[in-house]
Coordinates of C-alpha atoms in Angstrom, one line a residue:
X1 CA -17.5 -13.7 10.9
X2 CA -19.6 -12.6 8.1
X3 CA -19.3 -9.7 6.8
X4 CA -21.2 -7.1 4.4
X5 CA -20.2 -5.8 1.6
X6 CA -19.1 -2.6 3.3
X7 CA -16.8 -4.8 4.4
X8 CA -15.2 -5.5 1.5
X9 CA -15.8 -9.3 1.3
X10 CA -16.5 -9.2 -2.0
X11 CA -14.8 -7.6 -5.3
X12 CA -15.4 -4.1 -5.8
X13 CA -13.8 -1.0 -7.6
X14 CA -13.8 1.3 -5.2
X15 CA -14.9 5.6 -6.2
X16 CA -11.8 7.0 -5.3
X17 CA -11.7 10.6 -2.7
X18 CA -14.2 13.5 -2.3
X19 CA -13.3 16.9 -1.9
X20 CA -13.0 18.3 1.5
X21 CA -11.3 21.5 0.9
X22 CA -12.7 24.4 -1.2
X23 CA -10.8 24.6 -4.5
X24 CA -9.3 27.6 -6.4
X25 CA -9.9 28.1 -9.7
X26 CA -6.3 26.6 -10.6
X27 CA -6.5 23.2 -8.7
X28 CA -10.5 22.6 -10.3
X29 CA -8.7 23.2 -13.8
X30 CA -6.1 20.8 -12.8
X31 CA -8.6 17.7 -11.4
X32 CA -9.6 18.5 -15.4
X33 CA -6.8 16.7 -16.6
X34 CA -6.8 14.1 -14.0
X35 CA -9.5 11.4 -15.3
X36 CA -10.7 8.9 -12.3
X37 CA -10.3 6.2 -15.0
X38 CA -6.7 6.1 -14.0
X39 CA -6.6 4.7 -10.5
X40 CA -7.5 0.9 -9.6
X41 CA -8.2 -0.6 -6.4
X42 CA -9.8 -4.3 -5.9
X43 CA -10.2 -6.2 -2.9
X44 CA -11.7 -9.8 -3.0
X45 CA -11.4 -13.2 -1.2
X46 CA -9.5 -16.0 -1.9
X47 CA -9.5 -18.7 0.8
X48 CA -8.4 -17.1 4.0
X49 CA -6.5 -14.2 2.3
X50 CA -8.1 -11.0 1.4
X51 CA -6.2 -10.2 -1.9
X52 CA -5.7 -6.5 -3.3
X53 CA -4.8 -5.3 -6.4
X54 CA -3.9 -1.8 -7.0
X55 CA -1.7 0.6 -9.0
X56 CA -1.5 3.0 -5.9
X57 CA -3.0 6.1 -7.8
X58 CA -6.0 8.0 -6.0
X59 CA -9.3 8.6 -7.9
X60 CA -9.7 12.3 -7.3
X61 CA -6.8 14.6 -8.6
X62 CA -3.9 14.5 -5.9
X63 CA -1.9 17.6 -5.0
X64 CA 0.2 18.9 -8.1
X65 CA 3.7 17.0 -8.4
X66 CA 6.6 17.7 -8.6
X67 CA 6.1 21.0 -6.4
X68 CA 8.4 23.4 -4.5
X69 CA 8.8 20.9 -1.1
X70 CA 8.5 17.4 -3.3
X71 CA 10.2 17.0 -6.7
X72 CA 9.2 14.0 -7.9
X73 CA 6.2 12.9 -10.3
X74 CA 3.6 10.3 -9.4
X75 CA 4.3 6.9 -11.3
X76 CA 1.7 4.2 -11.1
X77 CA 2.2 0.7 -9.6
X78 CA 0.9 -3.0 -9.5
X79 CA 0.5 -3.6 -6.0
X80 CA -0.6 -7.2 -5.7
X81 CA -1.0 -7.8 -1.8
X82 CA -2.2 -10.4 0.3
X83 CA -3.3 -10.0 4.2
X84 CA -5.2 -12.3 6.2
X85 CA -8.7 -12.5 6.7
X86 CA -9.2 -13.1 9.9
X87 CA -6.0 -11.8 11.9
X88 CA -4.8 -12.6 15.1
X89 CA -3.9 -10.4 18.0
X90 CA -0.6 -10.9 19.4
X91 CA 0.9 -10.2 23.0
X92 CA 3.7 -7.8 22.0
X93 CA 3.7 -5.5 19.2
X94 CA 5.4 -5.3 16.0
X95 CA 7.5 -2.0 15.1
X96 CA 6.8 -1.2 11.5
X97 CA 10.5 -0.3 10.5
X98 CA 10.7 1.1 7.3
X99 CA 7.7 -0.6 6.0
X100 CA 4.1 0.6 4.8
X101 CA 1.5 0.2 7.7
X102 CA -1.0 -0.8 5.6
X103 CA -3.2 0.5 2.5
X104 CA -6.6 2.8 1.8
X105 CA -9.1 1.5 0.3
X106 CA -8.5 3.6 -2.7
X107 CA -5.2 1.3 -3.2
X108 CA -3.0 4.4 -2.3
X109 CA -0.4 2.8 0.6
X110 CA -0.4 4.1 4.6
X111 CA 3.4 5.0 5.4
X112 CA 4.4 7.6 8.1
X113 CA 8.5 6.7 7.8
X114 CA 11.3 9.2 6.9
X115 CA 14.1 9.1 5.5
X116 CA 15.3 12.1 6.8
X117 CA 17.9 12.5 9.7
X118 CA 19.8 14.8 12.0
X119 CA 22.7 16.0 9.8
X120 CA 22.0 13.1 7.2
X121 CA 23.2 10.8 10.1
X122 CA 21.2 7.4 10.2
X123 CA 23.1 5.8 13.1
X124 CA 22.4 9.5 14.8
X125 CA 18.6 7.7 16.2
X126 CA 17.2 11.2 15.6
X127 CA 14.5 10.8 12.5
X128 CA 12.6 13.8 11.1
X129 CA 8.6 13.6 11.6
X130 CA 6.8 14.0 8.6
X131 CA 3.8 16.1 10.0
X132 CA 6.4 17.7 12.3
X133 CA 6.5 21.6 10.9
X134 CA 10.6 21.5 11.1
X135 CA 10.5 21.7 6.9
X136 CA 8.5 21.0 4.4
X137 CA 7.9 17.9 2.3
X138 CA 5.3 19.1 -0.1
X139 CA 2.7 17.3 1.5
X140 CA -0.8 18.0 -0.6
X141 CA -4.3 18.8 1.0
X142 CA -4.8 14.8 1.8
X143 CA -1.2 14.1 3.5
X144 CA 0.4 12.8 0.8
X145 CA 3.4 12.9 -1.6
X146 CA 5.4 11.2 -3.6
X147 CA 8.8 8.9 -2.9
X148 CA 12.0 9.5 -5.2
X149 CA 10.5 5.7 -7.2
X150 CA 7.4 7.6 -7.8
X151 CA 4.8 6.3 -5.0
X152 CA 2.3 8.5 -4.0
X153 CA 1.7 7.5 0.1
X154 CA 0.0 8.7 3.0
X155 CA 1.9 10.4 6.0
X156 CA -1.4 11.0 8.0
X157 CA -5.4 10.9 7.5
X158 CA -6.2 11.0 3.9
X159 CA -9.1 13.5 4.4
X160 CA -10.9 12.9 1.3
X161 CA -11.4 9.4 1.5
X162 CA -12.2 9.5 5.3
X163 CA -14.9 12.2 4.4
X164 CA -16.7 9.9 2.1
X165 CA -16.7 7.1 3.8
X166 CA -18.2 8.7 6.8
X167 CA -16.1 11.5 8.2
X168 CA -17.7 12.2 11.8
X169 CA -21.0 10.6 11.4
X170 CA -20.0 7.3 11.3
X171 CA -16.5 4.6 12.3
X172 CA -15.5 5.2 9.1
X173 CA -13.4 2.1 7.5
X174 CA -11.0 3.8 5.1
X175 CA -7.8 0.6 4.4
X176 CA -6.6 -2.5 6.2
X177 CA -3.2 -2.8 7.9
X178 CA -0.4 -5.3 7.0
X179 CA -1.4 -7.8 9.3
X180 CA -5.0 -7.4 8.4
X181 CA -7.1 -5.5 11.0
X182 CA -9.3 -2.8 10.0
X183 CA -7.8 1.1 9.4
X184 CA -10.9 3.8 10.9
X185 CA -10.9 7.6 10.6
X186 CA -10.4 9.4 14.2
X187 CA -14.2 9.1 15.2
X188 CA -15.8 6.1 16.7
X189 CA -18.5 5.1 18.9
X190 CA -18.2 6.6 22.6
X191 CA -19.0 3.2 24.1
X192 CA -16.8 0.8 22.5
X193 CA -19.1 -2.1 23.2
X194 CA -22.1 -0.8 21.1
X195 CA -23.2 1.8 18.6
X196 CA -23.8 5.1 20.7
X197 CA -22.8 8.8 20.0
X198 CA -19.6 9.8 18.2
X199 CA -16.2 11.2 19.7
X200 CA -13.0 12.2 18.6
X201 CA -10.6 9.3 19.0
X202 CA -7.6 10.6 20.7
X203 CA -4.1 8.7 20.3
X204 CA -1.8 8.1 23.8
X205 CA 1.4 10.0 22.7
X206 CA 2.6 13.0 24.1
X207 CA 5.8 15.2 23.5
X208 CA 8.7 14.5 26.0
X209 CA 9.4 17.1 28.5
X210 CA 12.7 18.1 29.2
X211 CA 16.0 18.5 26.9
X212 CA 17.0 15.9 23.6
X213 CA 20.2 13.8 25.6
X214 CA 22.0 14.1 21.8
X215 CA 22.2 14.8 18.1
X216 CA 20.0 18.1 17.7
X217 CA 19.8 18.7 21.8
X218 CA 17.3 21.9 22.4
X219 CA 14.1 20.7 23.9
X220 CA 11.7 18.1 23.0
X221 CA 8.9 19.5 20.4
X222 CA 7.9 17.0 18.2
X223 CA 10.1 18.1 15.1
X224 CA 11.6 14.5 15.5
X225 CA 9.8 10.9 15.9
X226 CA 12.0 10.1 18.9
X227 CA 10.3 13.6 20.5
X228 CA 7.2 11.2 21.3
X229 CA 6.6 9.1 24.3
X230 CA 3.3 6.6 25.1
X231 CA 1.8 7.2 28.1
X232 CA -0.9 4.3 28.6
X233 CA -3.9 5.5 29.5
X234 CA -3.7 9.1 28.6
X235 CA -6.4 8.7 25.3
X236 CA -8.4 6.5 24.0
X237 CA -5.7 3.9 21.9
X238 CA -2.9 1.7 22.8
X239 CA 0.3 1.5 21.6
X240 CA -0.5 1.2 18.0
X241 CA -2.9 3.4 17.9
X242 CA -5.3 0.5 18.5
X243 CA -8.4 -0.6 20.0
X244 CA -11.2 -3.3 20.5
X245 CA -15.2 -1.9 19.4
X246 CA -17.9 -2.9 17.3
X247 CA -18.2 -0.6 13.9
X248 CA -20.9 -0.9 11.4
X249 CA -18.3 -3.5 9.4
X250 CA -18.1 -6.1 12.8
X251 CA -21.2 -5.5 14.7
X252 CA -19.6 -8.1 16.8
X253 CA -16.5 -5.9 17.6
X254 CA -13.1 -6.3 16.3
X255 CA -9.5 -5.2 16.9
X256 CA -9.1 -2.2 14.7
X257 CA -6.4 0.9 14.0
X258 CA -7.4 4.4 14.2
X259 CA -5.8 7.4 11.9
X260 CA -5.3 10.1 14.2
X261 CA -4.7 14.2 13.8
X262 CA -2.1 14.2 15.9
X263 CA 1.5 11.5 16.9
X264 CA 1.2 8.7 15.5
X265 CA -1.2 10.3 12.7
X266 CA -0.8 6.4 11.3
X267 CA 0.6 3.9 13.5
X268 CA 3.9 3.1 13.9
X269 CA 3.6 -0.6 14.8
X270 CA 1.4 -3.6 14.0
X271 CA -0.6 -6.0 16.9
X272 CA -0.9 -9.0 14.6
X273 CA 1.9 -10.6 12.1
X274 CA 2.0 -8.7 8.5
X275 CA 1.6 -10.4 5.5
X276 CA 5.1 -11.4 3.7
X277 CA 3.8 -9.6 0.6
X278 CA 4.3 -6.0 2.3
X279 CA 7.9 -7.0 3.2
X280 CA 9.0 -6.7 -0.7
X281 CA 7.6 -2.8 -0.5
X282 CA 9.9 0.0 0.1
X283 CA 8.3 2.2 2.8
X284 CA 9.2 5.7 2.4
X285 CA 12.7 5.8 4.2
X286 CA 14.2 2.4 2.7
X287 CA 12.9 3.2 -0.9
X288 CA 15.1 6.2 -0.7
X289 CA 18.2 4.9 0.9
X290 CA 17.9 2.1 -1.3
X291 CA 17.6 4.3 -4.3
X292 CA 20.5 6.7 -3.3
X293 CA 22.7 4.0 -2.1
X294 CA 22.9 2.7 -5.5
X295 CA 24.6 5.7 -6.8
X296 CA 26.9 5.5 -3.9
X297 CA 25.0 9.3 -2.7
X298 CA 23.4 10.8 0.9
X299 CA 20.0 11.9 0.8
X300 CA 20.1 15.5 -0.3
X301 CA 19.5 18.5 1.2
X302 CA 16.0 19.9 0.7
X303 CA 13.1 22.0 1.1
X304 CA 13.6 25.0 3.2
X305 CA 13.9 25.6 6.4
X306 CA 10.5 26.2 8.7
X307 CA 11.8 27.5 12.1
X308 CA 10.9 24.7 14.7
X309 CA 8.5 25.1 17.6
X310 CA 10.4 25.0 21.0
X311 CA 13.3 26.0 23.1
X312 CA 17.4 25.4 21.8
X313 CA 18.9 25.5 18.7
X314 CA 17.2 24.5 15.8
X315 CA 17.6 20.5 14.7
X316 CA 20.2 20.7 12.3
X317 CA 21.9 23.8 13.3
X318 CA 20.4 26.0 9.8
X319 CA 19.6 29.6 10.4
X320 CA 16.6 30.6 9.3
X321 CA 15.8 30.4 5.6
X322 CA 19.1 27.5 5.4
X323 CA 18.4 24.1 3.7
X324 CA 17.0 21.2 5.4
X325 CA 17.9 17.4 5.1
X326 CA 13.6 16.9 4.4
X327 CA 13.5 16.1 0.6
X328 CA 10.8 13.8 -0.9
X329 CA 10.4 11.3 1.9

């Protein structure tokens, strides 16, 4: 398929994130002393790879780092990707692990992992959710933050980027995934199979009902990633947060991924194969492992303690205003 240069067939800086939130006077003076100049994104064709190159730093100021919930700086990178350019659909899906799902379109990378656990237990199966309001992880105004290694990522719709390329109006193409498909914003066309009037996409997860079996116990409520169950059917997506229309990109249709405002807010798993040059990233729960395995330490305890929605005792056992094991993620 051909495809224009919305598409990104062709090479192109890309203009970086737009303001979607008000500022105070504090965070204008700081987008001062952030200069667009510094962030770098390409994408271009080389055979049947679409190759990117990127240092992983967004063109409009990102939230202030290190900050109370996140203590590490922001250290540019030299992503140099590969994914395919046409992508095939498998029958069975592929579980992301601890990898990035994919990268925006301003180079900055797509990865909803943790490396948080109940009681800093990794064999406990109990992970913290990012976006889950059980502590906090400093996340900035475009839900993001930065890794101990200094990568600023994405844990769920990066709202400045989505607003200009669309928002609402339009499918909005804001990154490609791993294995290649297309990454939209959370609106699309309400009859897949042509362009028509806009809806809200809606993702097929739902919270479990009933009690946790182990670890934490207390009812399910969405504080951990294991909390969430897919119920085919129940929205719009599959799965991986997937699904088959035509956007102004493929006016033909194409497999595509959808960022949603609520579980998975970015996917968790892939429908085609991902390209081998992802698997030499970190995502945000191996990089830190990695990192503190080195120095023979645990992740550390962190930011403070949010009290969880729900029923039973809280997830770690903390009272209120106690330390939780959600540090930098």
């Amino acid at each position: 398929m051909q495809l224009g240069a919305g598409a990104h067939e062709s090479t192109l800086h890309l203009q970086g994130e737009t303001e979607v939130i008000e500022q105070t006077a504090a965070e204008a003076l700081w987008d001062i002393f952030v200069s667009s100049a510094e962030a770098s994104a390409t994408f271009s064709v080389s055979g049947n790879k679409r190759i990117i190159t990127a240092n992983g730093y967004p063109n409009i100021a990102p939230g202030k780092f290190p900050n109370r919930g996140n203590p590490h700086a922001i250290n540019k990178k030299n992503y140099q990707l590969a994914i395919p350019l046409e992508p095939k659909r498998k029958s069975r899906a592929t579980d992301i692990g601890n990898k990035p799902f994919g990268i925006a379109l301003n180079g900055v990378l797509m990865d909803p992992g943790t490396a948080e656990t109940w009681q800093n237990d990794r064999r406990s199966g109990w992970n913290y959710e990012a976006k889950g309001r059980a502590c906090r992880l400093g996340l900035d105004k475009f839900n993001a933050h930065v890794q101990p290694d200094g990568t600023y990522h994405y844990h769920g719709i990066p709202t400045g980027l989505l607003a200009q390329n669309g928002g609402r109006k339009t499918p909005a193409l804001i990154g490609y995934a791993a294995d290649g498909f297309p990454i939209y914003g959370n609106y699309g066309y309400s009859d897949p199979a042509k362009p028509s009037s806009m809806k809200k996409l809606n993702s097929s997860y739902a919270i479990k009902s009933g009690t946790r079996p182990s670890g934490p116990g207390g009812s399910y409520n969405g504080v951990f990633t294991q909390d969430y169950a897919y119920q085919d059917g129940r929205g719009d997506l599959d799965q991986c947060n997937g699904r088959f229309a035509v956007t102004p990109e493929y006016p033909d249709g194409t497999y595509h991924y959808v960022l949603t405002d609520s579980f998975p807010f970015i996917p968790r798993c892939w429908m085609g194969s991902p390209d081998q040059s992802f698997s030499r990233l970190k995502g945000g729960g191996e990089a830190r492992r990695a990192r503190l395995a080195g120095r023979g330490e645990r992740p550390a305890q962190g930011a403070e303690m949010r009290s969880a929605r729900g029923t039973g005792p809280r997830p770690d056992g903390a009272r209120r205003g106690g330390k939780m094991p959600c540090s930098g993620s």
